[in-house]
Coordinates of C-alpha atoms and ligand atoms in Angstrom, one line a residue:
M95 CA 0.0 0.0 0.0
T96 CA 1.4 3.4 -0.9
T97 CA 0.4 7.0 -0.1
D98 CA 1.2 10.3 -1.7
L99 CA 2.7 11.4 1.7
A100 CA 4.1 9.6 4.7
P101 CA 1.6 7.0 5.9
A102 CA -0.7 8.2 8.7
V103 CA 0.3 5.6 11.3
A104 CA -0.2 6.4 14.9
P105 CA 3.0 7.0 16.9
A106 CA 4.0 3.9 18.9
S107 CA 3.7 5.9 22.2
E108 CA 0.0 6.6 21.6
P109 CA -2.3 4.7 24.1
V110 CA -4.1 1.8 22.5
T111 CA -7.5 3.4 23.4
A112 CA -6.9 6.3 21.0
P113 CA -9.6 6.5 18.4
R114 CA -8.8 4.7 15.2
P115 CA -7.9 7.0 12.3
R116 CA -10.7 7.2 9.8
T117 CA -10.6 6.1 6.1
F118 CA -13.2 7.0 3.5
S119 CA -13.8 6.2 -0.1
G120 CA -16.5 6.5 -2.7
I121 CA -17.4 4.5 -5.7
Q122 CA -19.9 5.4 -8.5
P123 CA -22.8 3.0 -9.1
S124 CA -21.9 2.9 -12.8
G125 CA -22.5 -0.8 -13.4
T126 CA -20.9 -3.8 -11.7
V127 CA -17.4 -3.8 -10.4
H128 CA -14.5 -4.4 -12.8
L129 CA -11.0 -5.6 -12.4
G130 CA -9.6 -2.1 -12.3
N131 CA -11.9 -1.2 -9.4
D132 CA -10.7 -4.2 -7.4
L133 CA -7.0 -4.1 -8.1
G134 CA -6.9 -0.3 -7.9
A135 CA -9.1 0.4 -5.0
I136 CA -11.4 -2.2 -3.4
R137 CA -8.5 -4.4 -2.3
N138 CA -7.4 -1.5 -0.1
Y139 CA -10.9 -0.8 1.1
V140 CA -10.9 -4.4 2.4
A141 CA -7.4 -4.2 3.9
L142 CA -8.0 -1.0 5.7
Q143 CA -11.1 -2.3 7.5
A144 CA -8.8 -4.1 9.9
E145 CA -7.0 -1.1 11.3
Y146 CA -9.1 2.0 10.5
E147 CA -12.5 3.2 11.1
A148 CA -13.6 2.5 7.6
I149 CA -16.4 4.3 5.8
Y150 CA -17.4 3.4 2.2
C151 CA -19.9 5.2 0.1
I152 CA -21.8 4.5 -3.1
V153 CA -21.9 7.9 -4.6
D154 CA -25.2 8.2 -6.4
Y155 CA -25.3 12.0 -6.3
H156 CA -22.1 11.9 -8.3
A157 CA -23.5 9.3 -10.7
L158 CA -26.4 11.7 -11.6
T159 CA -23.9 13.8 -13.6
S160 CA -23.9 11.0 -16.2
T161 CA -26.7 8.5 -15.4
H162 CA -30.2 10.0 -15.9
D163 CA -32.4 6.8 -15.8
P164 CA -33.9 6.6 -12.2
D165 CA -34.5 2.8 -12.4
L166 CA -31.1 2.1 -13.7
L167 CA -29.5 4.2 -11.0
R168 CA -31.4 2.4 -8.3
T169 CA -30.5 -1.0 -9.7
R170 CA -26.9 -0.2 -10.1
T171 CA -26.7 1.2 -6.6
R172 CA -27.8 -2.1 -5.2
E173 CA -25.5 -4.1 -7.5
M174 CA -22.6 -2.0 -6.4
A175 CA -23.4 -2.6 -2.8
A176 CA -23.7 -6.4 -3.4
G177 CA -20.4 -6.3 -5.3
L178 CA -18.5 -4.6 -2.5
L179 CA -19.9 -6.9 0.1
A180 CA -19.1 -9.9 -2.0
L181 CA -15.6 -8.7 -2.5
G182 CA -15.0 -8.5 1.3
L183 CA -16.5 -5.4 2.8
D184 CA -17.8 -6.6 6.1
P185 CA -20.7 -4.5 7.7
E186 CA -19.4 -5.6 11.1
R187 CA -16.0 -3.9 10.4
C188 CA -16.9 -1.0 8.2
T189 CA -19.8 1.3 7.4
L190 CA -21.2 1.0 3.9
F191 CA -23.9 3.5 2.8
V192 CA -25.4 5.4 -0.1
Q193 CA -24.4 9.1 -0.5
S194 CA -27.9 10.4 -1.0
H195 CA -29.1 8.8 2.3
R196 CA -26.9 11.4 4.1
P197 CA -28.1 14.6 2.5
E198 CA -25.6 16.6 4.7
H199 CA -23.0 15.9 2.0
T200 CA -24.7 18.2 -0.4
E201 CA -25.2 21.0 2.2
L202 CA -21.5 20.8 3.0
A203 CA -20.6 20.8 -0.7
W204 CA -22.4 24.1 -1.2
L205 CA -20.6 25.6 1.7
L206 CA -17.2 24.3 0.3
C207 CA -18.2 25.8 -3.1
T208 CA -17.9 29.2 -1.5
V209 CA -14.2 28.7 -0.7
T210 CA -13.4 27.1 -4.1
P211 CA -12.3 29.3 -7.1
V212 CA -14.0 28.2 -10.3
S213 CA -10.6 28.2 -12.0
W214 CA -9.5 25.2 -9.8
L215 CA -12.6 23.2 -11.1
E216 CA -12.2 24.2 -14.7
R217 CA -8.7 22.8 -14.9
T218 CA -9.6 19.4 -13.3
P219 CA -8.6 16.7 -15.8
T220 CA -11.8 14.7 -15.3
Y221 CA -13.9 17.7 -16.1
K222 CA -12.1 18.1 -19.4
E223 CA -12.4 14.4 -20.2
K224 CA -16.2 14.5 -19.5
Q225 CA -16.6 17.4 -21.8
L226 CA -15.3 15.2 -24.6
L227 CA -17.2 12.1 -23.5
Q228 CA -20.6 13.7 -23.1
P229 CA -20.5 17.0 -25.2
D230 CA -24.3 17.3 -25.2
D231 CA -24.5 17.1 -21.4
I232 CA -21.9 19.3 -19.8
N233 CA -24.0 19.9 -16.7
H234 CA -23.0 22.0 -13.8
G235 CA -22.7 18.9 -11.6
L236 CA -19.7 17.8 -13.7
L237 CA -17.9 21.1 -12.7
T238 CA -18.8 20.9 -9.0
Y239 CA -18.1 17.2 -8.8
P240 CA -14.8 17.5 -7.0
V241 CA -16.3 19.8 -4.3
L242 CA -18.9 17.2 -3.5
Q243 CA -16.1 14.6 -3.4
A244 CA -14.2 16.8 -0.9
A245 CA -17.4 17.2 1.2
D246 CA -17.8 13.3 1.2
I247 CA -14.4 12.9 2.8
V248 CA -14.2 15.8 5.2
I249 CA -17.7 15.5 6.6
Y250 CA -16.3 12.5 8.5
K251 CA -12.9 14.1 8.9
A252 CA -11.3 11.1 7.2
S253 CA -7.5 11.2 6.8
L254 CA -6.9 8.3 4.4
V255 CA -8.7 7.8 1.0
P256 CA -8.0 4.5 -0.9
V257 CA -8.5 5.2 -4.6
G258 CA -6.9 4.5 -8.0
R259 CA -4.4 6.9 -9.5
D260 CA -7.1 8.5 -11.7
Q261 CA -8.4 10.1 -8.5
Q262 CA -5.1 11.9 -7.7
A263 CA -6.2 15.3 -9.1
H264 CA -9.5 15.1 -7.2
L265 CA -7.6 14.3 -4.0
E266 CA -5.2 17.2 -4.5
L267 CA -8.2 19.4 -5.0
S268 CA -9.8 18.1 -1.8
R269 CA -6.6 19.1 0.0
E270 CA -6.6 22.5 -1.5
I271 CA -10.3 23.0 -0.6
V272 CA -9.5 22.0 3.0
R273 CA -6.6 24.4 3.2
A274 CA -8.8 27.2 1.8
F275 CA -11.5 26.5 4.3
N276 CA -9.2 26.2 7.3
R277 CA -7.4 29.4 6.3
R278 CA -10.7 31.4 6.2
Y279 CA -12.6 29.8 9.1
G280 CA -9.9 28.2 11.3
D281 CA -8.6 24.8 11.6
T282 CA -11.6 22.5 11.0
F283 CA -10.7 19.6 8.6
P284 CA -7.6 17.4 8.3
E285 CA -6.0 17.2 4.8
P286 CA -6.9 13.8 3.3
Q287 CA -4.2 11.6 1.8
A288 CA -4.7 9.2 -1.1
V289 CA -3.7 5.6 -0.6
Y290 CA -2.8 3.5 -3.6
T291 CA -2.5 -0.3 -4.2
E292 CA 0.4 -2.0 -6.1
A293 CA -1.8 -1.5 -9.2
P294 CA -2.9 2.1 -9.1
V295 CA -3.7 2.1 -12.9
V296 CA -5.1 -1.0 -14.5
F297 CA -5.3 -0.8 -18.3
G298 CA -8.4 -2.0 -20.2
T299 CA -8.7 -4.9 -22.6
D300 CA -7.7 -2.4 -25.4
G301 CA -4.3 -2.2 -23.7
V302 CA -4.3 1.6 -24.2
K303 CA -6.8 3.3 -22.0
K304 CA -7.5 2.9 -18.3
M305 CA -10.0 0.2 -17.7
S306 CA -13.3 2.0 -17.4
K307 CA -17.1 1.3 -17.9
S308 CA -17.4 4.4 -20.0
V309 CA -14.8 3.2 -22.5
G310 CA -16.2 -0.4 -22.6
N311 CA -12.8 -2.1 -22.1
T312 CA -13.6 -3.8 -18.7
I313 CA -13.2 -7.3 -17.3
D314 CA -16.3 -7.7 -15.2
I315 CA -15.0 -9.8 -12.4
L316 CA -18.4 -10.9 -11.0
A317 CA -20.0 -11.7 -14.3
E318 CA -20.6 -15.3 -15.6
P319 CA -17.3 -17.1 -16.3
D320 CA -18.0 -17.2 -20.1
L321 CA -18.1 -13.4 -20.3
I322 CA -14.9 -13.0 -18.2
R323 CA -13.2 -15.4 -20.6
R324 CA -14.4 -13.6 -23.7
Q325 CA -13.3 -10.3 -22.3
V326 CA -9.8 -11.6 -21.4
M327 CA -9.4 -13.3 -24.7
S328 CA -10.1 -10.0 -26.4
M329 CA -7.2 -8.3 -24.7
V330 CA -4.6 -6.6 -26.8
T331 CA -1.1 -7.8 -25.9
D332 CA 2.4 -6.8 -27.0
T333 CA 1.6 -5.2 -30.4
Q334 CA 5.2 -5.8 -31.6
R335 CA 4.9 -9.5 -31.2
I336 CA 3.5 -10.5 -34.6
K337 CA 4.5 -14.1 -35.0
R338 CA 4.2 -16.8 -32.3
T339 CA 7.9 -17.3 -32.5
D340 CA 8.7 -13.6 -31.8
P341 CA 10.1 -13.0 -28.3
G342 CA 7.5 -11.4 -26.0
R343 CA 8.0 -8.2 -23.9
P344 CA 6.2 -8.9 -20.6
E345 CA 7.0 -5.4 -19.3
V346 CA 4.7 -3.9 -22.0
C347 CA 2.2 -6.7 -22.3
N348 CA -1.0 -6.0 -20.4
V349 CA -1.8 -9.6 -19.9
C350 CA 1.6 -10.4 -18.4
Q351 CA 1.2 -7.4 -16.1
L352 CA -2.0 -8.9 -14.7
Q353 CA -0.2 -12.2 -14.0
R354 CA 1.6 -10.3 -11.2
F355 CA -1.6 -10.2 -9.2
F356 CA -2.8 -13.8 -9.8
G357 CA -0.1 -16.2 -8.6
D358 CA 3.5 -16.2 -7.4
D359 CA 5.0 -17.6 -10.7
Y360 CA 4.8 -14.5 -12.8
E361 CA 8.6 -14.3 -13.3
D362 CA 8.6 -17.9 -14.7
L363 CA 5.7 -17.0 -17.0
W364 CA 7.5 -13.9 -18.1
E365 CA 10.6 -15.9 -19.0
G366 CA 8.4 -18.2 -21.1
E367 CA 7.2 -15.2 -23.0
R368 CA 10.6 -13.7 -23.5
T369 CA 11.9 -17.0 -24.9
A370 CA 8.7 -17.5 -27.0
R371 CA 8.2 -20.8 -25.2
T372 CA 4.6 -19.6 -24.6
G373 CA 2.4 -17.4 -26.8
C374 CA -0.1 -14.7 -26.0
V375 CA -3.1 -17.0 -26.3
D376 CA -1.5 -19.4 -23.8
M377 CA -1.0 -16.4 -21.4
K378 CA -4.6 -15.2 -21.9
K379 CA -6.1 -18.7 -21.2
L380 CA -4.1 -19.0 -18.1
I381 CA -5.0 -15.6 -16.7
A382 CA -8.7 -16.1 -17.6
D383 CA -8.7 -19.3 -15.6
R384 CA -7.0 -17.7 -12.7
I385 CA -9.4 -14.7 -12.7
V386 CA -12.4 -16.9 -12.9
R387 CA -11.2 -19.1 -10.1
H388 CA -10.1 -16.2 -7.9
Y389 CA -13.5 -14.5 -8.1
A390 CA -15.7 -17.6 -8.1
P391 CA -16.5 -17.4 -4.3
A392 CA -17.2 -13.6 -4.6
R393 CA -19.5 -14.3 -7.6
E394 CA -21.4 -16.8 -5.5
R395 CA -21.8 -14.4 -2.6
Y396 CA -22.8 -11.7 -5.1
L397 CA -25.6 -13.8 -6.6
E398 CA -26.8 -14.8 -3.1
L399 CA -27.0 -11.2 -2.0
M400 CA -28.8 -10.1 -5.2
A401 CA -31.4 -12.8 -4.4
H402 CA -32.0 -11.1 -1.1
P403 CA -32.2 -7.3 -1.9
E404 CA -33.8 -6.6 1.4
E405 CA -30.6 -7.7 3.2
I406 CA -28.6 -5.3 1.0
D407 CA -31.0 -2.5 1.7
G408 CA -30.9 -3.1 5.4
I409 CA -27.1 -3.0 5.5
L410 CA -27.1 0.3 3.6
E411 CA -29.8 1.9 5.8
A412 CA -28.0 0.8 9.0
G413 CA -24.8 2.3 7.6
A414 CA -26.4 5.7 6.8
D415 CA -28.1 5.8 10.3
R416 CA -24.8 5.0 12.0
L417 CA -23.2 8.0 10.3
A418 CA -25.9 10.5 11.2
P419 CA -24.4 11.8 14.5
K420 CA -20.9 12.3 12.8
A421 CA -22.3 14.1 9.8
R422 CA -24.5 16.3 12.0
A423 CA -21.7 17.1 14.4
T424 CA -19.5 18.3 11.6
M425 CA -22.3 20.4 10.1
D426 CA -23.0 22.0 13.5
E427 CA -19.4 22.9 13.8
V428 CA -19.1 24.2 10.2
R429 CA -22.3 26.3 10.4
Q430 CA -21.0 27.8 13.7
R431 CA -17.7 28.7 12.1
M432 CA -19.2 30.2 9.0
G433 CA -21.7 32.4 10.9
L434 CA -24.8 30.5 10.0
R435 CA -25.7 30.2 13.7
Ligands
AMP92 P1 -15.2 4.5 -10.3 O1 -15.8 3.2 -10.9 O2 -14.7 5.5 -11.3 O3 -16.2 5.1 -9.3 O4 -13.9 4.1 -9.5 C1 -14.0 3.5 -8.2 C2 -12.6 3.3 -7.7 O5 -11.8 2.4 -8.5 C3 -11.8 4.6 -7.7 O6 -11.0 4.6 -6.5 C4 -11.0 4.5 -8.9 O7 -9.8 5.3 -8.8 C5 -10.7 3.0 -9.0 N1 -10.4 2.7 -10.4 C6 -11.3 2.7 -11.4 N2 -10.8 2.3 -12.6 C7 -9.5 2.0 -12.3 C8 -8.4 1.5 -13.1 N3 -8.6 1.2 -14.3 N4 -7.3 1.2 -12.4 C9 -7.1 1.5 -11.1 N5 -8.1 2.0 -10.3 C10 -9.3 2.2 -10.9
LIG93 N1 -14.7 10.4 -7.9 C1 -14.6 9.0 -7.4 C2 -14.6 8.1 -8.7 O1 -15.1 8.4 -9.7 C3 -15.8 8.7 -6.5 C4 -15.8 9.4 -5.3 C5 -16.8 10.3 -4.8 C6 -14.9 9.4 -4.2 N2 -16.5 10.8 -3.6 C7 -15.4 10.2 -3.2 C8 -13.7 8.7 -4.0 C9 -14.7 10.4 -2.0 C10 -13.0 8.9 -2.8 C11 -13.5 9.8 -1.8 O2 -14.2 7.0 -8.5

């Protein structure tokens, strides 16, 4: 696990009764989870539950900037919750909830908007990307998106934020917003730090772009095995390896890179590629088998949960209720500091 800054570990001299530091992350309900989500972020969500007070949020308010079908949003929110639980989030050890169930997030976002220069938002890389991706729908929510993200984190005064590298600019903006607020109204919020996994950017099956639902280059880890296999077999490998007898270059081959996360033998496998003992198709078949096998128990849990939606809804409701006192306490403090009381 790596962070942008020094890790926020408690000093050894601190009493064991000190409150656990808090971690927060959000994920959009934009379809079911893909390999990039898991390797880039969810693995850390799961790991951090052990040591931190962990809060995880399905960010449906954020999703409204791109998803406008109410039924689809509702379905995807539940699917995302089931996916996260299936992959190891444990409601006994973390709090999982839906963003819109704690409306304080949007109130705080408005207040943070008043300390955020528009120019910071206009230069955000994701805003520029979205302008290209959805040119007919450049809504105001896309511009304000990072302010709501900052509000999500700081309303719980979280210090660590497990995310993929694509969120780096958003996290930097969150820190700037915190500094701007603290400067104007006094020390209120800690500056959140990003935490990355060993795979902070997972490339998609096209081998060029970051794996992402909106690009359509995903490996859907909780899907039926046939679909996973088809997605893996469609992966672009080393484009300079034309003939089966050409030596492979594992360092640039997307499939070989994935082998690092599914088994301890990747160096042997890479040697096979370099010497052309194995071909790209062999490598793909192997990784497809390993991915299917690795996620089979999670897929089973996912299907079980989806068969009992009331159980999922209960976990999400309990999560939002548990957070109410924390969100309200922060809002009282913020309103007081800003002259709203
Ligand atoms: P999203 O699906 O965009 O809400 O992303 C949820 C989490 O997964 C965020 O922390 C992202 O940074 C992370 N993530 C999404 N796609 C990738 C990827 N291709 N590689 C690494 N991390 C990713
Ligand atoms: N922007 C994040 C993404 O697209 C989702 C998100 C919303 C988030 N609020 C957050 C991530 C707070 C970390 C912390 O993946």
